[in-house]
Structures are given as structure tokens and as C-alpha cells.
Short mmCIF file of N, CA, C and O in Angstrom, two decimals:
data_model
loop_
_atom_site.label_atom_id
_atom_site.label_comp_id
_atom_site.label_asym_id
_atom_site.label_seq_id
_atom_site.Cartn_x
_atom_site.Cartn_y
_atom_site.Cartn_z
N UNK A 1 10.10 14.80 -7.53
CA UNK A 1 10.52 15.13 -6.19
C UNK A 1 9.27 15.32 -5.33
O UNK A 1 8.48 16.21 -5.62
N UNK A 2 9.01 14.33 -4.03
CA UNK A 2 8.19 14.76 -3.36
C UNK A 2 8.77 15.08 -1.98
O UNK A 2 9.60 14.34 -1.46
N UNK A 3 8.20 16.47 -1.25
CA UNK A 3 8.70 16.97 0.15
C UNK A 3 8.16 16.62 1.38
O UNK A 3 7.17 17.35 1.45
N UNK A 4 8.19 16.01 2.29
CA UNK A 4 7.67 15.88 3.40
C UNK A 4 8.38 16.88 4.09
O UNK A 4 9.41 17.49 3.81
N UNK A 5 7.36 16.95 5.41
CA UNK A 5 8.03 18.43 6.78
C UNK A 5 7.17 17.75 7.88
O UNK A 5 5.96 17.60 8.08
N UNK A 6 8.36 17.38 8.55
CA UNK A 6 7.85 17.52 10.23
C UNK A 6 7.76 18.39 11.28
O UNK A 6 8.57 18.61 12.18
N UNK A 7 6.43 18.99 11.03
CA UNK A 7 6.44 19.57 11.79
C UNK A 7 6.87 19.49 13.22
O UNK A 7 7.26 20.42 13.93
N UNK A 8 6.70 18.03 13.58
CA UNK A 8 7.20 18.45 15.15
C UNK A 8 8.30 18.40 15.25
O UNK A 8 8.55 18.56 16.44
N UNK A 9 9.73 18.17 14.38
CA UNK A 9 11.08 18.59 14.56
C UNK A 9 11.65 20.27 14.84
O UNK A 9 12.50 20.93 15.45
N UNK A 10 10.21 20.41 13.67
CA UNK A 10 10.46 21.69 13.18
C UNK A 10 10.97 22.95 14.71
O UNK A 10 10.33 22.97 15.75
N UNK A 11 12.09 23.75 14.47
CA UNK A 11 12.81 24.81 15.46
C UNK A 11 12.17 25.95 14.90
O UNK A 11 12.40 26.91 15.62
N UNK A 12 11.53 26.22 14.01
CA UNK A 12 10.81 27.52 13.32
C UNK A 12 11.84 28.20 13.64
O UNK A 12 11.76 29.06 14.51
N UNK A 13 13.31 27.90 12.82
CA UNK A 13 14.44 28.82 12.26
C UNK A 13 14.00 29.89 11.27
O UNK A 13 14.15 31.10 11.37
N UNK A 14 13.38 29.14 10.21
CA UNK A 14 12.54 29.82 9.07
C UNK A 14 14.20 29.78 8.25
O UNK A 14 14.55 30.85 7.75
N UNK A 15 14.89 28.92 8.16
CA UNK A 15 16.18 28.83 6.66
C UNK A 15 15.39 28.21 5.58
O UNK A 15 15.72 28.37 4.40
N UNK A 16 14.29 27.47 5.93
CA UNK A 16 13.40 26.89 4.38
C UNK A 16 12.72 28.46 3.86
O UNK A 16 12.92 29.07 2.82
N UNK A 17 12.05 28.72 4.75
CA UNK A 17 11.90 30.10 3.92
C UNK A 17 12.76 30.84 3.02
O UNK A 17 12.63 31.11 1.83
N UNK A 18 13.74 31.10 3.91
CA UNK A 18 14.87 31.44 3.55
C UNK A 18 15.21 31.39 1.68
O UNK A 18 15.12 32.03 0.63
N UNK A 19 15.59 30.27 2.21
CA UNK A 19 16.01 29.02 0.84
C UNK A 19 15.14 28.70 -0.43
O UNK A 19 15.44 28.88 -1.61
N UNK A 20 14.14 28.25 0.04
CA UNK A 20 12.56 28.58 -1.00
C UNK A 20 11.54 29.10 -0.46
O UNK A 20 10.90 28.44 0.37
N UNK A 21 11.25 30.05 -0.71
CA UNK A 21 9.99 30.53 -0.47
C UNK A 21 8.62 30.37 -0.78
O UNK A 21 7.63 30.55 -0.07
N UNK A 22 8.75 29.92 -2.26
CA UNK A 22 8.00 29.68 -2.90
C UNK A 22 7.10 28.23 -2.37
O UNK A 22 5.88 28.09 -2.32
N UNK A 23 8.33 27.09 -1.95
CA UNK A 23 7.90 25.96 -1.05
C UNK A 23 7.19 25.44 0.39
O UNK A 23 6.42 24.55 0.76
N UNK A 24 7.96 26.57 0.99
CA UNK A 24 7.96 26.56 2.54
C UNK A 24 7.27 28.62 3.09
O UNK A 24 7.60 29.77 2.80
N UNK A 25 6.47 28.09 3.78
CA UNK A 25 6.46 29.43 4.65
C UNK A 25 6.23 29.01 6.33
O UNK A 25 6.33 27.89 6.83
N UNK A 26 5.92 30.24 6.95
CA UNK A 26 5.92 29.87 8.53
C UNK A 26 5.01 30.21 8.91
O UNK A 26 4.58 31.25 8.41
N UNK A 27 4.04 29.42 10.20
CA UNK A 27 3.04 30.01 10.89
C UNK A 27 2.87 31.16 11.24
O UNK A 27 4.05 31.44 11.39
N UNK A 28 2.21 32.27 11.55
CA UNK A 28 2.67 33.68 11.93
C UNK A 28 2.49 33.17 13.80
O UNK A 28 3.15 33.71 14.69
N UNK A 29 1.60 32.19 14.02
CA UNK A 29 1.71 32.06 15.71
C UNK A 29 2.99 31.68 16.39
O UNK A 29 3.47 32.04 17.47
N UNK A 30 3.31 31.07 15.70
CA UNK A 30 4.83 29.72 16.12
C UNK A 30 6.01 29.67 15.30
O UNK A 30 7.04 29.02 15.49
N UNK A 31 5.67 30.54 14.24
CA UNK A 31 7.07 30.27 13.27
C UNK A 31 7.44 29.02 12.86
O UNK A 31 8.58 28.75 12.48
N UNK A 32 6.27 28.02 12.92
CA UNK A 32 6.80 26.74 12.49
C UNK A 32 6.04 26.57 11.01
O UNK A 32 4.96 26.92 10.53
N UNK A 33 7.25 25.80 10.56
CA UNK A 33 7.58 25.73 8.78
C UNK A 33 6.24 25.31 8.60
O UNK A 33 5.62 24.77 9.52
N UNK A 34 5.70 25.52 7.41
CA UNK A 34 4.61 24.94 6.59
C UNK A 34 5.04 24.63 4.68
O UNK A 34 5.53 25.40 3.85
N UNK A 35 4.63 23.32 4.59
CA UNK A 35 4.71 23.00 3.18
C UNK A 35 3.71 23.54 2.31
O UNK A 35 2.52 23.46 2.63
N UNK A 36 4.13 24.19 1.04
CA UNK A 36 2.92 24.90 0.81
C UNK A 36 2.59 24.07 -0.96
O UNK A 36 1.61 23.92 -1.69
N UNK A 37 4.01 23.73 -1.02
CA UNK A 37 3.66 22.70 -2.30
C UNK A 37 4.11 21.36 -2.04
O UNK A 37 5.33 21.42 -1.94
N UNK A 38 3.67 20.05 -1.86
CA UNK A 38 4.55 18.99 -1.58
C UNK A 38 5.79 18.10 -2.71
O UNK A 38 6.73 17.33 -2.53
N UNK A 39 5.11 18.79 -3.95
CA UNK A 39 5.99 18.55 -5.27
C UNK A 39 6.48 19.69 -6.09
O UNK A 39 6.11 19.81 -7.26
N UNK A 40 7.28 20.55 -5.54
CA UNK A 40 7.43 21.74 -6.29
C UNK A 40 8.04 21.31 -7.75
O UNK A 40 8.78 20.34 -7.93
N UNK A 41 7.60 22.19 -8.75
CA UNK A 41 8.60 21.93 -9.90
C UNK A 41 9.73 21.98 -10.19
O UNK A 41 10.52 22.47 -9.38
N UNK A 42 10.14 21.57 -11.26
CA UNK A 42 11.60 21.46 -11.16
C UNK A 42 12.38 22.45 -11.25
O UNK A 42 13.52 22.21 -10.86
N UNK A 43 12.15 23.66 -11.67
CA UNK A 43 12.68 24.78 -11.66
C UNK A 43 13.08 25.49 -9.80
O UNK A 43 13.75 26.49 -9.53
N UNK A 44 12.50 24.70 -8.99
CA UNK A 44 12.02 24.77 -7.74
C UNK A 44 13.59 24.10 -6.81
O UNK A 44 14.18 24.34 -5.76
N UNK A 45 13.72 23.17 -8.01
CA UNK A 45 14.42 21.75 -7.16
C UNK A 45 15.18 22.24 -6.20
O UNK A 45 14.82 22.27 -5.03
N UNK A 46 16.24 22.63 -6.61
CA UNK A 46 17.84 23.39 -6.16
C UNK A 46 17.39 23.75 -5.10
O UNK A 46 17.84 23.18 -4.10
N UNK A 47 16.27 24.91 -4.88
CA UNK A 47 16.47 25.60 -3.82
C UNK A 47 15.56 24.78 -2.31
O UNK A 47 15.60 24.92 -1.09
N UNK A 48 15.08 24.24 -2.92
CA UNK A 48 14.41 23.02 -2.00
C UNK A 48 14.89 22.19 -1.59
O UNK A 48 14.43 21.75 -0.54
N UNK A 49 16.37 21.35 -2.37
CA UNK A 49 17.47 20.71 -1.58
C UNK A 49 18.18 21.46 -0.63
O UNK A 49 18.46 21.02 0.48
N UNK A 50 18.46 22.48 -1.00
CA UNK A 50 19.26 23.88 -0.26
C UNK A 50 17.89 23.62 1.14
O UNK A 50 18.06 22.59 1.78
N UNK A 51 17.09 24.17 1.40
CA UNK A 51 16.72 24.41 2.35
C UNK A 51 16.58 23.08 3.08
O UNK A 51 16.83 23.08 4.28
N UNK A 52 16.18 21.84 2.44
CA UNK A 52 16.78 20.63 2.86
C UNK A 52 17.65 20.20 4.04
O UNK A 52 17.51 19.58 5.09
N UNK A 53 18.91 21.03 3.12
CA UNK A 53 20.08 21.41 3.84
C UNK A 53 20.61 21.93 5.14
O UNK A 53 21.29 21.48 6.06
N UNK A 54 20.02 23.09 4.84
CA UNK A 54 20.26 24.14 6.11
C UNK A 54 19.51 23.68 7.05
O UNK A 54 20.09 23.94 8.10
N UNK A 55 18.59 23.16 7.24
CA UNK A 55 17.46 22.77 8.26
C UNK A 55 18.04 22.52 9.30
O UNK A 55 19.00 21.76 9.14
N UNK A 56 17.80 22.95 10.63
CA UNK A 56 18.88 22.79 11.55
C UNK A 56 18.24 21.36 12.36
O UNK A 56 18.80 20.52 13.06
N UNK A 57 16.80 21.50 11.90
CA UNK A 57 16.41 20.16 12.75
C UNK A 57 16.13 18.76 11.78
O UNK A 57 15.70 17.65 12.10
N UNK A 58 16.49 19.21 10.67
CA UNK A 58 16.30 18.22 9.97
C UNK A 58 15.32 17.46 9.62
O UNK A 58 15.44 16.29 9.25
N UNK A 59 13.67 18.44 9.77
CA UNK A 59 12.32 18.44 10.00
C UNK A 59 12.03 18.25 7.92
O UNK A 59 10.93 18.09 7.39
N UNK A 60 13.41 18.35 7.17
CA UNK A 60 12.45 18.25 5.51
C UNK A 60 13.40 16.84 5.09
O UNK A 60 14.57 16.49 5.16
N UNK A 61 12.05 16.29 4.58
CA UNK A 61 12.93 15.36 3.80
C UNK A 61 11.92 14.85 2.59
O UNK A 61 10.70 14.87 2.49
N UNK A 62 13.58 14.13 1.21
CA UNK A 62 12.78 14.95 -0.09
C UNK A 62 13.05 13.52 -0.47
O UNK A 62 14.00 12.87 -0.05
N UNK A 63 12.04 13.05 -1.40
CA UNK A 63 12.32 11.49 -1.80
C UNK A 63 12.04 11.81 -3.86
O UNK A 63 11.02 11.92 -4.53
N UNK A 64 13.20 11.84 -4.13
CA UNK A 64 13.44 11.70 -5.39
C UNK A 64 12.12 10.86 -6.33
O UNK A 64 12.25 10.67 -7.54
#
């Protein structure tokens, strides 16, 4: 699994946080998402589709 994040979609909701933390955190200036692993492990997966998910701007996308 590799993650891309656009940042410039990004609404700095912060639901990837949310969702994985471990993956995603947020700027403290802007609240906009940051990738902090681009291949999390697999133990990781689930919650990294999940935040995937919720993304309201649709700023993550995950290529198997």
C-alpha cells in the first residue's frame, strides 16, 4: 500500500488524524494534513482506508 495526500485539497478537517494517527498528522499553522509514513504497515492498513474514507476533500489516495 502506498499513500499519497494532497495537500492542496486538503480542508484541514483533521478525520485522517482522527482515523490514523500513526499515518497522518496536521500542521500546527494551518491544520493541513501531513503524511508522515507514505507506506504504513499492514497492521496500519484498515485504519488508513478508513481515513481514506472520511476525507471530506478527498485530498488521500491509496494505490494498492
Amino acid at each position: 500500500m502506498k499513500i499519497t495526500l494532497d495537500q492542496d485539497k486538503c480542508v484541514a478537517s483533521g478525520q485522517c488524524v482522527v482515523a490514523a494517527a500513526d499515518v497522518f498528522d496536521q500542521r500546527d499553522e494551518d491544520g493541513i494534513a501531513v503524511l508522515l509514513t507514505a507506506e504504513p504497515p499492514a497492521d496500519q492498513a484498515t485504519d488508513t482506508r478508513h481515513a481514506a474514507s472520511v476525507c471530506p476533500a478527498l485530498a488521500i489516495h491509496i494505490q494498492e
